[in-house]
mmCIF file of C-alpha atoms in Angstrom:
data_model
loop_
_atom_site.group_PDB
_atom_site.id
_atom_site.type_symbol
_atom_site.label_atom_id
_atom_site.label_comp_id
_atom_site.label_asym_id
_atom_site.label_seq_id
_atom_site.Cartn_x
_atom_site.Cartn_y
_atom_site.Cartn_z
ATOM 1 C CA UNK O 2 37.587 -11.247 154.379
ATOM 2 C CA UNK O 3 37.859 -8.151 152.260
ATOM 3 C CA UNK O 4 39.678 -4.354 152.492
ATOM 4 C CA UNK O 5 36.563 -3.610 154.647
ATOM 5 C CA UNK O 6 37.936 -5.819 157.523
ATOM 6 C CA UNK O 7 41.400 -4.028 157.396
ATOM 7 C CA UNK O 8 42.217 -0.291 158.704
ATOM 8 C CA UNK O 9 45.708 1.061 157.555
ATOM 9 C CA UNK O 10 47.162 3.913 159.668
ATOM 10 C CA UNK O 11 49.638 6.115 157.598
ATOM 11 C CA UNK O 12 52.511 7.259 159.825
ATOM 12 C CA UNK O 13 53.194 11.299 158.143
ATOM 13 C CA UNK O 14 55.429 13.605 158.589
ATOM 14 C CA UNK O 15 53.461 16.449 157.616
ATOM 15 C CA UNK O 16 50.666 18.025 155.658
ATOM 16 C CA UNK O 17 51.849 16.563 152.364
ATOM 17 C CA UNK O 18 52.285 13.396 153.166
ATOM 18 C CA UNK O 19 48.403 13.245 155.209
ATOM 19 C CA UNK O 20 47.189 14.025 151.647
ATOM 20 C CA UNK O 21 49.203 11.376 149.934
ATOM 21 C CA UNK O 22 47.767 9.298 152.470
ATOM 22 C CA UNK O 23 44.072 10.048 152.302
ATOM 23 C CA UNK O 24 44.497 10.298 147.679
ATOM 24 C CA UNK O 25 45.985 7.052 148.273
ATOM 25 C CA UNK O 26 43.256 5.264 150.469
ATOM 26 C CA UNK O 27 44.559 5.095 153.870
ATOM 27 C CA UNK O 28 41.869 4.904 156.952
ATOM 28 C CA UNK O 29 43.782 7.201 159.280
ATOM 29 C CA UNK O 30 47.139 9.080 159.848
ATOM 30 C CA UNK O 31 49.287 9.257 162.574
ATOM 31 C CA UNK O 32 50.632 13.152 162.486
ATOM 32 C CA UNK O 33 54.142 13.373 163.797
ATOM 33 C CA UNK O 34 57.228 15.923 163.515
ATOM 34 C CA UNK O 35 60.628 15.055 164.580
ATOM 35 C CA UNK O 36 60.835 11.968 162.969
ATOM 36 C CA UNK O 37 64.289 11.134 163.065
ATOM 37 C CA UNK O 38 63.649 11.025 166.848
ATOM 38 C CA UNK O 39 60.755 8.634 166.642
ATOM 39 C CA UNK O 40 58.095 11.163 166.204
ATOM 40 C CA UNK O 41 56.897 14.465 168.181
ATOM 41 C CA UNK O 42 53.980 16.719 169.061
ATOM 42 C CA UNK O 43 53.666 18.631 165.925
ATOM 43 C CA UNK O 44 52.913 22.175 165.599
ATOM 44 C CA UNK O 45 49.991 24.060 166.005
ATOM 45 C CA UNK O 46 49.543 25.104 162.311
ATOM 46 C CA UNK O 47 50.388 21.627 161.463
ATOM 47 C CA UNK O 48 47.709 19.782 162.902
ATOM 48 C CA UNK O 49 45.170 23.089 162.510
ATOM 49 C CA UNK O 50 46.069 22.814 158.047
ATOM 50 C CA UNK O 51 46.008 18.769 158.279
ATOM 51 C CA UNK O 52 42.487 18.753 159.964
ATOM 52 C CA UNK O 53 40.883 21.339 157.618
ATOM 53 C CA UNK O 54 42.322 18.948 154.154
ATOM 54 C CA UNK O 55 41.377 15.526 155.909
ATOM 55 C CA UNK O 56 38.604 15.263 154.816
ATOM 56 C CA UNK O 57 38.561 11.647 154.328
ATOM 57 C CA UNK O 58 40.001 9.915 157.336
ATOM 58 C CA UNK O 59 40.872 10.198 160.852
ATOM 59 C CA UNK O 60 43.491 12.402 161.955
ATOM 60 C CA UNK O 61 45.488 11.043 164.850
ATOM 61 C CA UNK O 62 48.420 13.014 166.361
ATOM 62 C CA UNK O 63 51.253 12.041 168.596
ATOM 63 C CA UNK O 64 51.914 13.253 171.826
ATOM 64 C CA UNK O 65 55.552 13.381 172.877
ATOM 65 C CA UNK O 66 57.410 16.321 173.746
ATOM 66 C CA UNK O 67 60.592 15.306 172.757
ATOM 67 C CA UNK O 68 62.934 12.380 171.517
ATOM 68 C CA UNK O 69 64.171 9.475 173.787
ATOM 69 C CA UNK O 70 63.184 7.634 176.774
ATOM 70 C CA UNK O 71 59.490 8.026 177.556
ATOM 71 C CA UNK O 72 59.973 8.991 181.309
ATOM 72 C CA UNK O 73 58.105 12.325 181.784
ATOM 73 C CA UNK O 74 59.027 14.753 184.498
ATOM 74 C CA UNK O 75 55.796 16.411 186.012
ATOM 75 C CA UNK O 76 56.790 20.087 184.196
ATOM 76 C CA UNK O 77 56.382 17.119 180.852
ATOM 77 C CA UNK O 78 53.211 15.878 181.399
ATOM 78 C CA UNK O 79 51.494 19.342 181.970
ATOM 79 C CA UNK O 80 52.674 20.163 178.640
ATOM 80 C CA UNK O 81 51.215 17.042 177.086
ATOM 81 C CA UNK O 82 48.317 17.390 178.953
ATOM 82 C CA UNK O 83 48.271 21.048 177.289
ATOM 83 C CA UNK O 84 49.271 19.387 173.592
ATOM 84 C CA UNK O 85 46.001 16.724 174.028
ATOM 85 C CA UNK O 86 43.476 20.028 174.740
ATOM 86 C CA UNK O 87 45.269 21.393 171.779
ATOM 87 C CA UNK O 88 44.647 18.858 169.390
ATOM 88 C CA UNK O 89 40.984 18.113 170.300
ATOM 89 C CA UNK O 90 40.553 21.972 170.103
ATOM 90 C CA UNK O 91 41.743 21.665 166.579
ATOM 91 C CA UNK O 92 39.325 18.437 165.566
ATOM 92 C CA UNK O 93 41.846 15.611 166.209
ATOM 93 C CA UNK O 94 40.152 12.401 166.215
ATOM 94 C CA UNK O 95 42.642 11.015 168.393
ATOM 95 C CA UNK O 96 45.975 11.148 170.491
ATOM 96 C CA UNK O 97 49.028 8.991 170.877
ATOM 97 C CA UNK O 98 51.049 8.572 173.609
ATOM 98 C CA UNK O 99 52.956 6.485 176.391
ATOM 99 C CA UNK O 100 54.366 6.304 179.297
ATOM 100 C CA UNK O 101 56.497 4.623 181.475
ATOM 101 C CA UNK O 102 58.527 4.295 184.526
ATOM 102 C CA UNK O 103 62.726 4.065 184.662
ATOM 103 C CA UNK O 104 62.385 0.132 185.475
ATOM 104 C CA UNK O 105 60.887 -0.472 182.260
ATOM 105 C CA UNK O 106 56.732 -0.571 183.474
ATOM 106 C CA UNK O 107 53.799 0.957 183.037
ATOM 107 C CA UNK O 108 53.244 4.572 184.559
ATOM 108 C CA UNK O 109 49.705 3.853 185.563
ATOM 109 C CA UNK O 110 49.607 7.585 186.758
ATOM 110 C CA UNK O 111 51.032 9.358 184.115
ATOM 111 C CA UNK O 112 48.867 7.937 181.705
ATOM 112 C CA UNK O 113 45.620 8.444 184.141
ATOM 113 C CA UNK O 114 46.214 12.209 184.099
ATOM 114 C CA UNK O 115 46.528 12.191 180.153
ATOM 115 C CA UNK O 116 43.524 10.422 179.823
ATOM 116 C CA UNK O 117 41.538 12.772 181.630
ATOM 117 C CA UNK O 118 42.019 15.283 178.753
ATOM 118 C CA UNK O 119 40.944 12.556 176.113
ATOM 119 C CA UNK O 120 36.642 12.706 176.643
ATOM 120 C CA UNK O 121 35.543 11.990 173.481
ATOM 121 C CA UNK O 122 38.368 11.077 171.080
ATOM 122 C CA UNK O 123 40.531 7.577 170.466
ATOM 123 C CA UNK O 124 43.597 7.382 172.440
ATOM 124 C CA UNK O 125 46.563 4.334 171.224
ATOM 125 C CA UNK O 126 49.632 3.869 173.472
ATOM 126 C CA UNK O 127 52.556 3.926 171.033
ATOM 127 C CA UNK O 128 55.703 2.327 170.372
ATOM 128 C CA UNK O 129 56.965 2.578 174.261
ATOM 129 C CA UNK O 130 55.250 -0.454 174.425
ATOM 130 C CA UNK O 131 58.181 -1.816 172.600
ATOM 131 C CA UNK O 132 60.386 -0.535 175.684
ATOM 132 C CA UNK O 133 58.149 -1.919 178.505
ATOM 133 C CA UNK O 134 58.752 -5.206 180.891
ATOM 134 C CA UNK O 135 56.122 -8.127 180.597
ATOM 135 C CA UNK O 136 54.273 -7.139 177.582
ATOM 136 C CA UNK O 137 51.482 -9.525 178.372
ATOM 137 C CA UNK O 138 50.888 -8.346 181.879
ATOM 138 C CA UNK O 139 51.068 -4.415 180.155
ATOM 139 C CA UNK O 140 48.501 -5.353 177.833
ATOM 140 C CA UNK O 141 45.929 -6.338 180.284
ATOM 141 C CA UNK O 142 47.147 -2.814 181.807
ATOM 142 C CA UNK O 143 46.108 -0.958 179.218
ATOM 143 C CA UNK O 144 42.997 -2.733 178.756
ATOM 144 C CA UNK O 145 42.360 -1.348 181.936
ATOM 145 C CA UNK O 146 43.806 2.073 181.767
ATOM 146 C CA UNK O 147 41.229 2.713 178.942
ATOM 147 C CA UNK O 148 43.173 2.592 175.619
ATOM 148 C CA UNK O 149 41.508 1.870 172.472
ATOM 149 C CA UNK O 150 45.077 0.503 170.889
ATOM 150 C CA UNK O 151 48.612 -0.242 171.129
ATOM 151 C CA UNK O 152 51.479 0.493 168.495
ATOM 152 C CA UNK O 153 53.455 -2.250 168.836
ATOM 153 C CA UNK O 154 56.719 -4.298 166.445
ATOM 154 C CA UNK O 155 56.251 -6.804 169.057
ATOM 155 C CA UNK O 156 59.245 -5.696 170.783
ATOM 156 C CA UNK O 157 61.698 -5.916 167.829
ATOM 157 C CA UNK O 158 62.922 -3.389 165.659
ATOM 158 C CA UNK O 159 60.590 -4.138 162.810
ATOM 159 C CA UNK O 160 57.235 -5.946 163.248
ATOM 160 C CA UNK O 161 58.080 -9.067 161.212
ATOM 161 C CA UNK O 162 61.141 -10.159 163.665
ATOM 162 C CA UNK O 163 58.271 -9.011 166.118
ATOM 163 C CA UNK O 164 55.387 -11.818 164.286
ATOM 164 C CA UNK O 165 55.608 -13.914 167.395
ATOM 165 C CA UNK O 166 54.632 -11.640 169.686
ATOM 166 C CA UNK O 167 52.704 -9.681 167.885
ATOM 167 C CA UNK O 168 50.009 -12.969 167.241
ATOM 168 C CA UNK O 169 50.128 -13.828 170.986
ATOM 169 C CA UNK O 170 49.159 -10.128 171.622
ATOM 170 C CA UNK O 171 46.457 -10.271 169.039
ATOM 171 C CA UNK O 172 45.046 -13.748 170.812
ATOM 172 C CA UNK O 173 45.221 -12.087 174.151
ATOM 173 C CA UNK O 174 43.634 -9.076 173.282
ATOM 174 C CA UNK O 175 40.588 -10.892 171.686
ATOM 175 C CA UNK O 176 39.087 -7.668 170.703
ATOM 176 C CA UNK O 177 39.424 -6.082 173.489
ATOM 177 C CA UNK O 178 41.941 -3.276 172.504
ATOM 178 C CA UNK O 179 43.446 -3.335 168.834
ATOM 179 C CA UNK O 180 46.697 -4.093 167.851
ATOM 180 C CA UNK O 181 48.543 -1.796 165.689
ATOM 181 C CA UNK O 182 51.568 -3.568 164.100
ATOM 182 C CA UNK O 183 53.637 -1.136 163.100
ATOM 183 C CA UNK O 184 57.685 -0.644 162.335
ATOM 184 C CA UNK O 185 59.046 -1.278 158.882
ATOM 185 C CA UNK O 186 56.048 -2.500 157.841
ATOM 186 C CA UNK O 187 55.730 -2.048 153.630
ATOM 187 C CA UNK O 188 54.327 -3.863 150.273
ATOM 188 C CA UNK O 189 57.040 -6.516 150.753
ATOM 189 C CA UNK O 190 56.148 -7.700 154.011
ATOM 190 C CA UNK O 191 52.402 -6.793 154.580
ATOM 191 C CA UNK O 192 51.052 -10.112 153.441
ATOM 192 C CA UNK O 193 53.639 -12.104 155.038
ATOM 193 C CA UNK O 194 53.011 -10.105 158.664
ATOM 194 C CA UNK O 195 49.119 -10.690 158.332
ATOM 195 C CA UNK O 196 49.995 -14.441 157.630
ATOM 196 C CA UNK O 197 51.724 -14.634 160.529
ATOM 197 C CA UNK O 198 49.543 -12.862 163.283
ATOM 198 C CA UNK O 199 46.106 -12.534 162.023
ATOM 199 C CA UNK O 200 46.411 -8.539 162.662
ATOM 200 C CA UNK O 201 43.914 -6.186 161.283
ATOM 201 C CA UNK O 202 45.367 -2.685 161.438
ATOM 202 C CA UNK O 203 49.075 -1.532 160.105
ATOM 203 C CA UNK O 204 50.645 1.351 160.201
ATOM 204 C CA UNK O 205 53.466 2.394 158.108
ATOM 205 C CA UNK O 206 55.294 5.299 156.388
ATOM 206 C CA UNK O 207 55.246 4.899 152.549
ATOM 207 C CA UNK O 208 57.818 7.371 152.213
ATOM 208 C CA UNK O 209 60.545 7.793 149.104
ATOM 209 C CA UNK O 210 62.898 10.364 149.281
ATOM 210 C CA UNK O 211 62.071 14.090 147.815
ATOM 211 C CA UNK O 212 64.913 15.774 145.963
ATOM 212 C CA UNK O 213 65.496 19.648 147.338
ATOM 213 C CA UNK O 214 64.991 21.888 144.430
ATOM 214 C CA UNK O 215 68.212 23.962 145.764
ATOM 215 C CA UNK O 216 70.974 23.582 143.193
ATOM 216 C CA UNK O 217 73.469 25.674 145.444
ATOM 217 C CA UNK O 218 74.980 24.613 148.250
ATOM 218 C CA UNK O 219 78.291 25.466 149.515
ATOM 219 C CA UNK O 220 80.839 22.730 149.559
ATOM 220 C CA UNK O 221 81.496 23.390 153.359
ATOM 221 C CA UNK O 222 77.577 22.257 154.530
ATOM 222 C CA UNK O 223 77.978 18.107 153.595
ATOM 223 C CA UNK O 224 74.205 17.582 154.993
ATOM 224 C CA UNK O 225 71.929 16.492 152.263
ATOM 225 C CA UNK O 226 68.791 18.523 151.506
ATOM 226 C CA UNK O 227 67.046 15.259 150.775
ATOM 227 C CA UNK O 228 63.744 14.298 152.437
ATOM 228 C CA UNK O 229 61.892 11.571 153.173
ATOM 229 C CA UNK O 230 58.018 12.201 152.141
ATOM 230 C CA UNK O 231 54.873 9.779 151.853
ATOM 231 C CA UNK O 232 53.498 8.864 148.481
ATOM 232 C CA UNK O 233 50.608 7.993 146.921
ATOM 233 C CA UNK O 234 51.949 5.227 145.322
ATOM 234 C CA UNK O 235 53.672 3.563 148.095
ATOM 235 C CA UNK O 236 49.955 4.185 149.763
ATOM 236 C CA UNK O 237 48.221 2.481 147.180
ATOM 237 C CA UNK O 238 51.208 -0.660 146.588
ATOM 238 C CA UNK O 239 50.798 -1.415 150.114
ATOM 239 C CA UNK O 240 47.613 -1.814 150.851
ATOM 240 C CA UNK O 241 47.265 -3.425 147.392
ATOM 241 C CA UNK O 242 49.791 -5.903 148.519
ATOM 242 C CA UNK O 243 47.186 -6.857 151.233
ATOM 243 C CA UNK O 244 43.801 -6.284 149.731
ATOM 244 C CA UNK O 245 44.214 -7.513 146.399
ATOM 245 C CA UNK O 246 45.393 -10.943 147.796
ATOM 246 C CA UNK O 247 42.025 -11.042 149.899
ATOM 247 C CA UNK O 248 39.836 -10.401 147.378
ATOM 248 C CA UNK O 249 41.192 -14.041 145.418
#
């Protein structure tokens, strides 16, 4: 078993942090705005600058119009359906995206009509597999839908609460669609999570926080200009955390 057999997925908020990701030795990045909301199409220019300085590794972007519950209306979907043309257009390598109905299960439908814009590149169902009924019985859904992976804490807020789950998925999937354990996931916790579930792809942020430049700000706005950016280092520690133990 060596770094070979392992595929790490950086989760970025922007252009800056996809190069951190690829200088740092990532496999992939998952492109995202709107973080605080659990990630959102980005823009246009976004994906168009990322996909012209990738030059490296795969560029993956997120499809999801907007924060919250992932129950799309049908004026929703044509937009993501619009978003996926988009980002193939622009050289993606893949799209990520979910769907489901208000009880909790799979929208079978939804996710058909998305999947008829994705000829060609790698599609993963994200993280509203966290917020679906029966995981096991989901799995073998989107085994059949056509997905090439699942984002997935195991239905817990971070993947390591999630271990359980996460290994039974891993068993049950038996190569037949990957399993991306993802959700808190860092150079503390890698080894311990792979211990645990067997799992051969992670994704995770590596972001520290940026201080703003601006040395003015009136002492009515309380907001911080702070940000939250992925790093090189926090690339390289992670995977390091997993590799290097490998390679004893």
């Amino acid at each position: 078993m060596n770094r070979k057999n392992f595929l790490f997925e950086i989760c970025t908020n922007g252009v800056e942090s996809c190069l951190a990701a690829q200088e740092g030795g990532a496999d992939r990045v998952e492109l995202c705005a709107g973080i605080p909301e659990g990630g959102t199409t980005p823009s246009y220019a976004e994906i168009k600058t990322a996909r012209k300085l990738l030059t490296a590794i795969r560029l993956h972007v997120i499809i999801r119009p907007r924060g919250g519950d992932f129950c799309y209306s049908p004026l929703e979907l044509e937009r993501m359906a619009t978003d996926i043309d988009m980002a193939r257009q622009l050289g993606a390598d893949g799209v990520v995206f979910g769907c489901l109905h208000p009880d909790g299960t799979l929208d079978g439908n939804a996710c058909r009509q998305l999947l008829a814009h994705c000829k060609g590149i790698s599609v993963t169902f994200h993280r509203a597999f966290d917020r679906c009924r029966q995981p096991k019985e989901a799995l073998e859904k989107l085994i059949g839908l056509g997905f090439d992976r699942v984002l997935t804490s195991g239905q817990h807020s971070n993947a390591i609460d999630g271990a359980s789950l996460l290994h039974d998925l891993y068993l049950q999937a038996a190569g037949r669609i990957a399993i991306l354990a993802g959700s808190g996931v860092n150079e503390e916790n890698i080894l311990q999570l792979y211990k645990k579930t067997g799992i051969r792809e992670y994704h995770f942020s590596a972001r520290e926080p940026m201080t703003s430049p601006v040395s003015f700000q009136p002492d009515s706005m309380q907001e911080s200009s702070e940000r939250m950016i992925t790093t090189v280092r926090r690339v390289k520690n992670t995977i390091a955390a997993l590799s290097n133990h490998l390679n004893h």
